[in-house]
Short mmCIF file of C-alpha atoms and ligand atoms in Angstrom, two decimals:
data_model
loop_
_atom_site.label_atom_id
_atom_site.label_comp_id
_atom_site.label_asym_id
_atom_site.label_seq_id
_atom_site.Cartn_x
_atom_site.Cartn_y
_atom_site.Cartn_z
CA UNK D 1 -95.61 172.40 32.49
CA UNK D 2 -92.81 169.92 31.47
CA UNK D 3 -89.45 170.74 29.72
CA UNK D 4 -87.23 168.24 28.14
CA UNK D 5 -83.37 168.70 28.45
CA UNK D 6 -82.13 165.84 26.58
CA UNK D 7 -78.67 165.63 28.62
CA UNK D 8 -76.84 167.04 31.33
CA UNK D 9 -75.81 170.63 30.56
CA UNK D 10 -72.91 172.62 32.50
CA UNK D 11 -73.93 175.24 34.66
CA UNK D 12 -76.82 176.71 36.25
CA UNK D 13 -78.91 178.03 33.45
CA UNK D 14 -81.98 175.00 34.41
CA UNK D 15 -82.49 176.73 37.29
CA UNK D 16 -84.42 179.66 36.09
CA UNK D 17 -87.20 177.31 34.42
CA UNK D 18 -87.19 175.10 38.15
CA UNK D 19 -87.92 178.69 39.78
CA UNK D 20 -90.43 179.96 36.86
CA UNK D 21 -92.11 176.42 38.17
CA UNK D 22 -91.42 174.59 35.42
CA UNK D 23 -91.10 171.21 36.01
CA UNK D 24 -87.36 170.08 34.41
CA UNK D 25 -86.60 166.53 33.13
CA UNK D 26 -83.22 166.07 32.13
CA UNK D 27 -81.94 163.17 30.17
CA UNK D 28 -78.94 161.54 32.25
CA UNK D 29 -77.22 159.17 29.83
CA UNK D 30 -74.14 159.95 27.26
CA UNK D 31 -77.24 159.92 24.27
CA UNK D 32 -80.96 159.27 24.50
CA UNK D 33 -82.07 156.30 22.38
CA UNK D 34 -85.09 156.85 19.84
CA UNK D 35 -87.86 155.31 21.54
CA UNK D 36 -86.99 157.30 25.28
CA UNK D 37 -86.91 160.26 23.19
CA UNK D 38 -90.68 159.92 22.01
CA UNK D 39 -91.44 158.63 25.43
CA UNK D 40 -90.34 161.53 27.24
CA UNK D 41 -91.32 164.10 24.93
CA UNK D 42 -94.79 163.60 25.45
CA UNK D 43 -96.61 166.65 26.96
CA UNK D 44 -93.71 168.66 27.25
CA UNK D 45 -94.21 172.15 26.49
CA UNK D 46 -90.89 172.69 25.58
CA UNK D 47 -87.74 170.85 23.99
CA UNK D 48 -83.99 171.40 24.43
CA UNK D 49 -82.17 169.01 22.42
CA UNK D 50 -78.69 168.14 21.21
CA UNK D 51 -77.21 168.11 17.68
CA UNK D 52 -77.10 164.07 18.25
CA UNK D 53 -81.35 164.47 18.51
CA UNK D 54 -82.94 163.93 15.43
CA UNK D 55 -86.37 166.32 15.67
CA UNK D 56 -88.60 165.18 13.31
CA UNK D 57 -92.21 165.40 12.12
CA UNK D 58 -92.58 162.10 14.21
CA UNK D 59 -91.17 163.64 17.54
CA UNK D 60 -93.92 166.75 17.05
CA UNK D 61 -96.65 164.29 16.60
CA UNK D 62 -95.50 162.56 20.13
CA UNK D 63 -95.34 165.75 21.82
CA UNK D 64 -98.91 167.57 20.88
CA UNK D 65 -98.57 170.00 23.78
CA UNK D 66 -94.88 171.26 22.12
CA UNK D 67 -94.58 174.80 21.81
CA UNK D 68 -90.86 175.74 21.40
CA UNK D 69 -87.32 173.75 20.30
CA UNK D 70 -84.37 175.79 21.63
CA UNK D 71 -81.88 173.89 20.39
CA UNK D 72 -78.28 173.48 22.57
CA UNK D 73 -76.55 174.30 19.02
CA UNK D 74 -76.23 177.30 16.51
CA UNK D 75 -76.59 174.51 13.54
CA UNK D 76 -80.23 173.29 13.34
CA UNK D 77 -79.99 170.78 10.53
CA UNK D 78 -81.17 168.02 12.95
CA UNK D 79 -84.80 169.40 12.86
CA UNK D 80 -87.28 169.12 10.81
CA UNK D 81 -87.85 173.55 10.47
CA UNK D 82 -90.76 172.60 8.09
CA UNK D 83 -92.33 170.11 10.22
CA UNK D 84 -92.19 173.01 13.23
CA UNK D 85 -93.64 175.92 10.95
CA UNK D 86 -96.61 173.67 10.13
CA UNK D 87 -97.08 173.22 13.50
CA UNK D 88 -96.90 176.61 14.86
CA UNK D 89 -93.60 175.69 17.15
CA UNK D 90 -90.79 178.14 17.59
CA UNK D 91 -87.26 176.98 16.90
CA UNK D 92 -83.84 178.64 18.12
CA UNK D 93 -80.25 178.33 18.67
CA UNK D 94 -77.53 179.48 20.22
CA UNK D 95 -75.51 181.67 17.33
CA UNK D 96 -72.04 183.07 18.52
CA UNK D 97 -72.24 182.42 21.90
CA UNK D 98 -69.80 179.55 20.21
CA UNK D 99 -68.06 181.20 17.66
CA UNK D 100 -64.59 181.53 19.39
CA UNK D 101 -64.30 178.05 20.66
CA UNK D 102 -64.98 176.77 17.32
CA UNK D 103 -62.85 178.96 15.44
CA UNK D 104 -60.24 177.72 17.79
CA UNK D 105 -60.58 174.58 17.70
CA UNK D 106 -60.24 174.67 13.75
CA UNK D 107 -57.09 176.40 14.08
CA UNK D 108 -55.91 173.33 16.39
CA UNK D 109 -57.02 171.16 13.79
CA UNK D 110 -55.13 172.87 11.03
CA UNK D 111 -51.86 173.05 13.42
CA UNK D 112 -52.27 169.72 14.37
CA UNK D 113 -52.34 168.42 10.59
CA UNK D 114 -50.06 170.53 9.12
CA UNK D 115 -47.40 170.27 11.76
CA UNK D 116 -48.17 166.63 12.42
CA UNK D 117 -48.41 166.86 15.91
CA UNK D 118 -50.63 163.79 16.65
CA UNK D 119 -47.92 161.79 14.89
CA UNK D 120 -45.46 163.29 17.05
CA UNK D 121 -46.81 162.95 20.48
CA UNK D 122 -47.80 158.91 19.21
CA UNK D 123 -44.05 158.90 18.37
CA UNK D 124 -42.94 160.24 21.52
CA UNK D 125 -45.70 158.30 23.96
CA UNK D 126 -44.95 154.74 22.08
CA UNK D 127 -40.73 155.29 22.57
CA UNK D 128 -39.57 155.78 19.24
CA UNK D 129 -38.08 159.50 19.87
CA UNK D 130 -34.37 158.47 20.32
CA UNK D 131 -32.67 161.51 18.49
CA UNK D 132 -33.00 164.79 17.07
CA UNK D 133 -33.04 164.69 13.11
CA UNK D 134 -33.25 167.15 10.46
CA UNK D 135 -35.55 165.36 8.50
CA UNK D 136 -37.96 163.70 11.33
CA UNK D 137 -41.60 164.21 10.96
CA UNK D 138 -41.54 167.44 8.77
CA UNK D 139 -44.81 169.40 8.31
CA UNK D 140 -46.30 172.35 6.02
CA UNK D 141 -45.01 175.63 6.74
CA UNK D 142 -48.27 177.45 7.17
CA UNK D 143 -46.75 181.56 6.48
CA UNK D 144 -47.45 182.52 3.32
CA UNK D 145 -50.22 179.37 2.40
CA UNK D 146 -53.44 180.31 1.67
CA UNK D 147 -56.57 179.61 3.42
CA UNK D 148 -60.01 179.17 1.67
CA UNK D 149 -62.96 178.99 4.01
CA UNK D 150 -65.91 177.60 2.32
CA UNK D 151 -69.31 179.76 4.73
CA UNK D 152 -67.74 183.04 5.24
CA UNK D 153 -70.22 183.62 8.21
CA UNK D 154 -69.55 183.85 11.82
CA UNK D 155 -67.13 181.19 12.46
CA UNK D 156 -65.38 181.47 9.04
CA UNK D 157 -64.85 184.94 9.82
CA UNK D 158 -62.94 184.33 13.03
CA UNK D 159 -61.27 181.69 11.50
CA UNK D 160 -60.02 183.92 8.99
CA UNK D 161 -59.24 186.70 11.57
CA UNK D 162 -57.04 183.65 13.30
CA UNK D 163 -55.41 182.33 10.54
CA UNK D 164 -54.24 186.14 9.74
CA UNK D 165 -51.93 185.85 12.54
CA UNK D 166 -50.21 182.99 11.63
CA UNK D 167 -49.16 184.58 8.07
CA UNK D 168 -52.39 182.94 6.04
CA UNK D 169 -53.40 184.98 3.15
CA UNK D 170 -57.55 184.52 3.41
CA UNK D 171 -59.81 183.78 -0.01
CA UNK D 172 -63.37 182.68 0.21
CA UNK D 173 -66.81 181.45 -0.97
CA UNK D 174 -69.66 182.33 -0.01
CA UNK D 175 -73.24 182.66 -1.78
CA UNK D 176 -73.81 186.80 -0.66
CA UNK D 177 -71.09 189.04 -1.01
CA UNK D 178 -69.39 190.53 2.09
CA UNK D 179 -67.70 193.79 3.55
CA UNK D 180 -64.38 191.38 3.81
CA UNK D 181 -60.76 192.40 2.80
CA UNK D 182 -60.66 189.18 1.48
CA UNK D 183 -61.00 188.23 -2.27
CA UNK D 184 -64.27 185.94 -2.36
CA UNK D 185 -64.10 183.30 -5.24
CA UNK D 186 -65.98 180.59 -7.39
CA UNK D 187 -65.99 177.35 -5.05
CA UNK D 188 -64.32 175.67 -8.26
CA UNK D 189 -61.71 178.92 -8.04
CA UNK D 190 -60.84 178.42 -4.43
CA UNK D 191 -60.30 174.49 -4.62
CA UNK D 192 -57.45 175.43 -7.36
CA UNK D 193 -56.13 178.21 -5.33
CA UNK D 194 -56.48 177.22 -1.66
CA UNK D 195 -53.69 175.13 0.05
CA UNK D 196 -56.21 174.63 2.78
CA UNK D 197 -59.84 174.31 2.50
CA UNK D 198 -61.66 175.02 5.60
CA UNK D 199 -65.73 174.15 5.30
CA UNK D 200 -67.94 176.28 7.73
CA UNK D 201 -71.54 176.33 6.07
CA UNK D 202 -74.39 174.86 7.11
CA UNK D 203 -75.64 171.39 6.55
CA UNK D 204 -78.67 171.99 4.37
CA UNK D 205 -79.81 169.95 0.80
CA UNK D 206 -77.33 172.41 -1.15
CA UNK D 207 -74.62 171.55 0.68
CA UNK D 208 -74.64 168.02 1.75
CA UNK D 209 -71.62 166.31 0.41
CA UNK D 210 -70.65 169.68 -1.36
CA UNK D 211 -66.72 167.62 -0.72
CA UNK D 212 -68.00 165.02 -3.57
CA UNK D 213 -64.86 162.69 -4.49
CA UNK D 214 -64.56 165.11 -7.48
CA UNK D 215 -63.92 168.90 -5.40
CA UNK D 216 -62.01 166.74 -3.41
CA UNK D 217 -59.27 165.89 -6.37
CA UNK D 218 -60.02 169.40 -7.65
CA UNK D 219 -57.92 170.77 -4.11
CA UNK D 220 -54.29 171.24 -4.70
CA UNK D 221 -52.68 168.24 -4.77
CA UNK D 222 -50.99 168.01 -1.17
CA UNK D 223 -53.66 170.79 0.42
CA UNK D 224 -55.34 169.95 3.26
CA UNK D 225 -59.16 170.12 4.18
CA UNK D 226 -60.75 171.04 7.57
CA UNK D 227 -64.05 170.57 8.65
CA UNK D 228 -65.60 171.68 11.75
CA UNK D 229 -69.21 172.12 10.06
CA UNK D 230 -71.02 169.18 10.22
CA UNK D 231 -69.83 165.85 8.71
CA UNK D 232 -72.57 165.69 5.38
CA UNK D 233 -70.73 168.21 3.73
CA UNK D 234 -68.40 165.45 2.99
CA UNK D 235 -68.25 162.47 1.21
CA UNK D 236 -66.35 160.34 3.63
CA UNK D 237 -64.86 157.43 1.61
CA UNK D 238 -64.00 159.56 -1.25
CA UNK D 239 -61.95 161.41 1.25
CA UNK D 240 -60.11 158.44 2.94
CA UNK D 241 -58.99 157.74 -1.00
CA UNK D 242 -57.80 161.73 -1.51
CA UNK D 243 -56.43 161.22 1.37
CA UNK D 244 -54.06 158.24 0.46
CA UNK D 245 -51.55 160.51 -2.11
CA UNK D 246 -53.89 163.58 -3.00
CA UNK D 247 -54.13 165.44 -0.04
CA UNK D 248 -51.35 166.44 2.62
CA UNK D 249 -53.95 166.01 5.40
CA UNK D 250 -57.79 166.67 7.33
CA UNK D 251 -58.81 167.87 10.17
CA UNK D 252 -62.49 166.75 10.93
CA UNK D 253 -64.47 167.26 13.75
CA UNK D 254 -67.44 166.45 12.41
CA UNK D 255 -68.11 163.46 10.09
CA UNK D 256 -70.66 161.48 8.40
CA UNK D 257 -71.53 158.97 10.05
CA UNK D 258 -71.14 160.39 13.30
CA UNK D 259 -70.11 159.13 15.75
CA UNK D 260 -67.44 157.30 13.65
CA UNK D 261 -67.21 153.58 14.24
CA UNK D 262 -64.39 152.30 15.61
CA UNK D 263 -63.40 150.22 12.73
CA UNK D 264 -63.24 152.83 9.96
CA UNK D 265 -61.03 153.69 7.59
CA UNK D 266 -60.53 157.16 8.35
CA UNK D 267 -59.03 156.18 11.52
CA UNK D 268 -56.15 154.08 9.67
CA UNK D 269 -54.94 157.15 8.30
CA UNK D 270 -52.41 158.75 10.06
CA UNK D 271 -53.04 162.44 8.11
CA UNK D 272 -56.37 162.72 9.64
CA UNK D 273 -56.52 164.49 12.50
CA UNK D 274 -60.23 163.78 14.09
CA UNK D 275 -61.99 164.71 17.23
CA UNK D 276 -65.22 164.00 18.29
CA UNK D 277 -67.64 167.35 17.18
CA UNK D 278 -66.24 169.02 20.63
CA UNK D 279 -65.97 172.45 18.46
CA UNK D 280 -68.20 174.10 21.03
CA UNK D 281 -66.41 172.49 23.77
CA UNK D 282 -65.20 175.03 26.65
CA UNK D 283 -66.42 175.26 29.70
CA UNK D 284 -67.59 179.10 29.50
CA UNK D 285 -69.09 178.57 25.88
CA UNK D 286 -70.87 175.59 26.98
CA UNK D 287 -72.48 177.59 29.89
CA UNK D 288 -73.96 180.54 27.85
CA UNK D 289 -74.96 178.19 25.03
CA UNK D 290 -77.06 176.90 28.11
CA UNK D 291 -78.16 180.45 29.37
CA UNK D 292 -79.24 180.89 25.50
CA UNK D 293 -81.46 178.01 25.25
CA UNK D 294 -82.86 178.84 28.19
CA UNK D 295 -83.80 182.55 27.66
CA UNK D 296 -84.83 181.81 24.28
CA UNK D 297 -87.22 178.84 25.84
CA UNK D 298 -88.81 180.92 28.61
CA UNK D 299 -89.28 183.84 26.17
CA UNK D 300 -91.48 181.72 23.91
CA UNK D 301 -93.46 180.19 26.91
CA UNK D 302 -93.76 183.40 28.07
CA UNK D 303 -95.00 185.05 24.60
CA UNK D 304 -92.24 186.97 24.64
CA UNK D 305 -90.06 187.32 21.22
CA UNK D 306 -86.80 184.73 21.40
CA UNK D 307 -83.73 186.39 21.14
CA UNK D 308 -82.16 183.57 18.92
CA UNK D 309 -85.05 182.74 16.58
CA UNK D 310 -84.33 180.37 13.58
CA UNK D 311 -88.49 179.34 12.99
P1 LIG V 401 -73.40 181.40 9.97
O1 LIG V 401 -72.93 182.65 10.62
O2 LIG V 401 -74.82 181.30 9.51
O3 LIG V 401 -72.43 181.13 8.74
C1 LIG V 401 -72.65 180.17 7.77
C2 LIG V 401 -72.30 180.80 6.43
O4 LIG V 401 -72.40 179.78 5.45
C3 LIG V 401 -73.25 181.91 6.05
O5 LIG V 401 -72.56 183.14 6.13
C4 LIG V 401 -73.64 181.59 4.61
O6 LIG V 401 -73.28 182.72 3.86
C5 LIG V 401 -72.73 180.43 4.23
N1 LIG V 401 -73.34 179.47 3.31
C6 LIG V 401 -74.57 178.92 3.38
N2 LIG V 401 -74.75 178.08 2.35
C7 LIG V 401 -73.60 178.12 1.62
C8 LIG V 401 -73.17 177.49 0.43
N3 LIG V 401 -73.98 176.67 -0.24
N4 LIG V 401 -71.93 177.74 -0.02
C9 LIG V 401 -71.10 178.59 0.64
N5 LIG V 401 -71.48 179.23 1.77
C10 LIG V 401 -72.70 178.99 2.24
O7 LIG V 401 -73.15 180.14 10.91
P2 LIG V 401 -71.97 179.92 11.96
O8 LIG V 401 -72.39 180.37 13.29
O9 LIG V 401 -70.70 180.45 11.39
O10 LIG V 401 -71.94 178.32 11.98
C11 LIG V 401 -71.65 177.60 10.79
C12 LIG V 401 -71.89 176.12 10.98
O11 LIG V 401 -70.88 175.59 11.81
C13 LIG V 401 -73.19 175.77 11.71
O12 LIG V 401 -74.28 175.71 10.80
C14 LIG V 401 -72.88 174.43 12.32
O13 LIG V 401 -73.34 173.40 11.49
C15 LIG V 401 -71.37 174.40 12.42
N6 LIG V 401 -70.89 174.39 13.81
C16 LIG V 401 -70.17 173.33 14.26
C17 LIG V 401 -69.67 173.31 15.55
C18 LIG V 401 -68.85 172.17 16.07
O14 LIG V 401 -68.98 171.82 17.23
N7 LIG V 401 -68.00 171.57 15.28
C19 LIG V 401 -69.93 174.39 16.41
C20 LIG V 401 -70.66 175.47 15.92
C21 LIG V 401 -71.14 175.45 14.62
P3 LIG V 401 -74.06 183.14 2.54
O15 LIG V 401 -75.51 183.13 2.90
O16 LIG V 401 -73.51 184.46 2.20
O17 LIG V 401 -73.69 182.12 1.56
#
């Protein structure tokens, strides 16, 4: 029975499915172009694929024999969940097994914005740091500012938990209610009262490009925006305009498209702060997000009950 890893994954986690007898092809290039994907898909039994996979209806048809996706990702926007009911495949992910890396890497984000630090080690690197001056690349203060995370779920919650240390107050949005000590606002309420807007919802029809050009001049003028969701939350060229006068900074990353060509405008301005979606990237989280899809993989082929089910 085949399995399809569609890259290279750190650690050890394949090798339970090589000793269950499973026999393992992984994907070794830096992404797996369409057409290889539906190649090697066919007759596998089971899928583990990367956010930069798009599983669709047309990748289920290839691979008849398909009976579970465990994705390498706690977001599962790139598959088709309707497509995989209708077909009787199981779908999971790998939910906070990356919660801490990402919530720190959103606090770099928002450190690296509001203190400017990319401009400073540019400054540094390219020889222009000749003296100390009192009025040299000055930043936002974060004590006292508040924070409004838009998806107060797991990784907004350890954002806010985070930004709590460094002084934040914490407001936020959120469709259910929650047991927080935080007060949870309007989305139109927290764009007016938020001097940073941090998005951490799912991609899903309800909130792709939820940042429209208009929320986006409804934040504070001089606020900054982080998002380490996914990049369709966003409307990217409305943001490169808030961005020249409207807003202080961003810190993105995750965009839309993604990967971000070279040549866009987002990259010509110096108050966004963008790395490329490597939210879930330490070593340690990488490794159990691979245990995770395994487990949940195995316990499917084995008619077992996934741990991590999403379909
Ligand atoms: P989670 O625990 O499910 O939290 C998401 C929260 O979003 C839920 O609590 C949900 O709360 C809220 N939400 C859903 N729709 C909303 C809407 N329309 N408006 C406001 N809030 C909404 O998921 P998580 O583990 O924190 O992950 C969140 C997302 O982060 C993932 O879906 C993924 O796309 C992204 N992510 C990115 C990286 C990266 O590498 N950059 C890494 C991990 C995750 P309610 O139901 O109460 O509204």
């Amino acid at each position: 029975m085949k399995v399809l890893v569609t890259r290279t994954l750190p650690g050890k986690a394949l090798d339970r499915l090589r000793e269950r007898g499973l026999e393992v092809v992984v994907h070794q290039g830096l992404f797996l172009p369409r057409e290889e994907l539906l190649r090697k898909v066919e007759g596998a039994v089971g899928l583990i694929p990367t956010v930069e996979d798009r599983i669709d209806a047309q990748v289920m048809e290839r691979a008849k024999t398909l009976r579970v996706i465990a994705c390498y990702s706690v977001g599962v926007d790139h598959v088709d969940l309707e497509a995989a009911r209708a077909r009787g495949i199981r779908v999971t992910h790998t939910p906070e097994a990356l919660t801490a890396a990402t919530a720190d890497l959103t606090l770099a984000l928002l450190l690296a914005v509001a203190r400017r630090v990319v401009e400073g080690v540019d400054y540094a690197r390219q020889g222009q740091w000749q003296a100390w001056h009192p009025e040299l690349l000055l930043g936002l203060d974060l004590e006292g500012l508040t924070l409004g995370i838009v998806g107060m779920g797991r990784i907004g919650q350890a954002v806010a938990q985070r930004a709590e240390a460094f002084g934040l107050r914490v407001a936020y949005t959120s469709r259910q209610p929650k047991p927080l000590p935080y007060p949870r606002l309007s989305l139109e309420e927290l764009l007016e009262t938020a001097d940073i807007v941090s998005l951490h919802a799912p991609l899903t029809p309800e909130t792709h490009r939820l940042m429209n050009r208009e929320r986006l001049w409804a934040m504070k003028r001089g606020a900054i925006l982080l998002n380490t969701a996914r990049g369709g939350l966003v409307d990217t060229l409305a943001l490169v305009e808030a961005l020249e006068g409207h807003l202080f900074g961003a810190g993105l990353d995750v965009t839309d498209p993604e990967p971000l060509p070279p040549d866009h405008p987002l990259y010509r301005r110096p108050n966004a702060v963008i790395t490329p979606h490597m939210g879930s990237a330490g070593r340690r989280t990488r490794e159990r997000m691979a245990e995770m899809a395994v487990e949940n993989l195995l316990a499917v082929l084995e008619g077992r009950e996934p741990p991590n089910p999403v379909v």
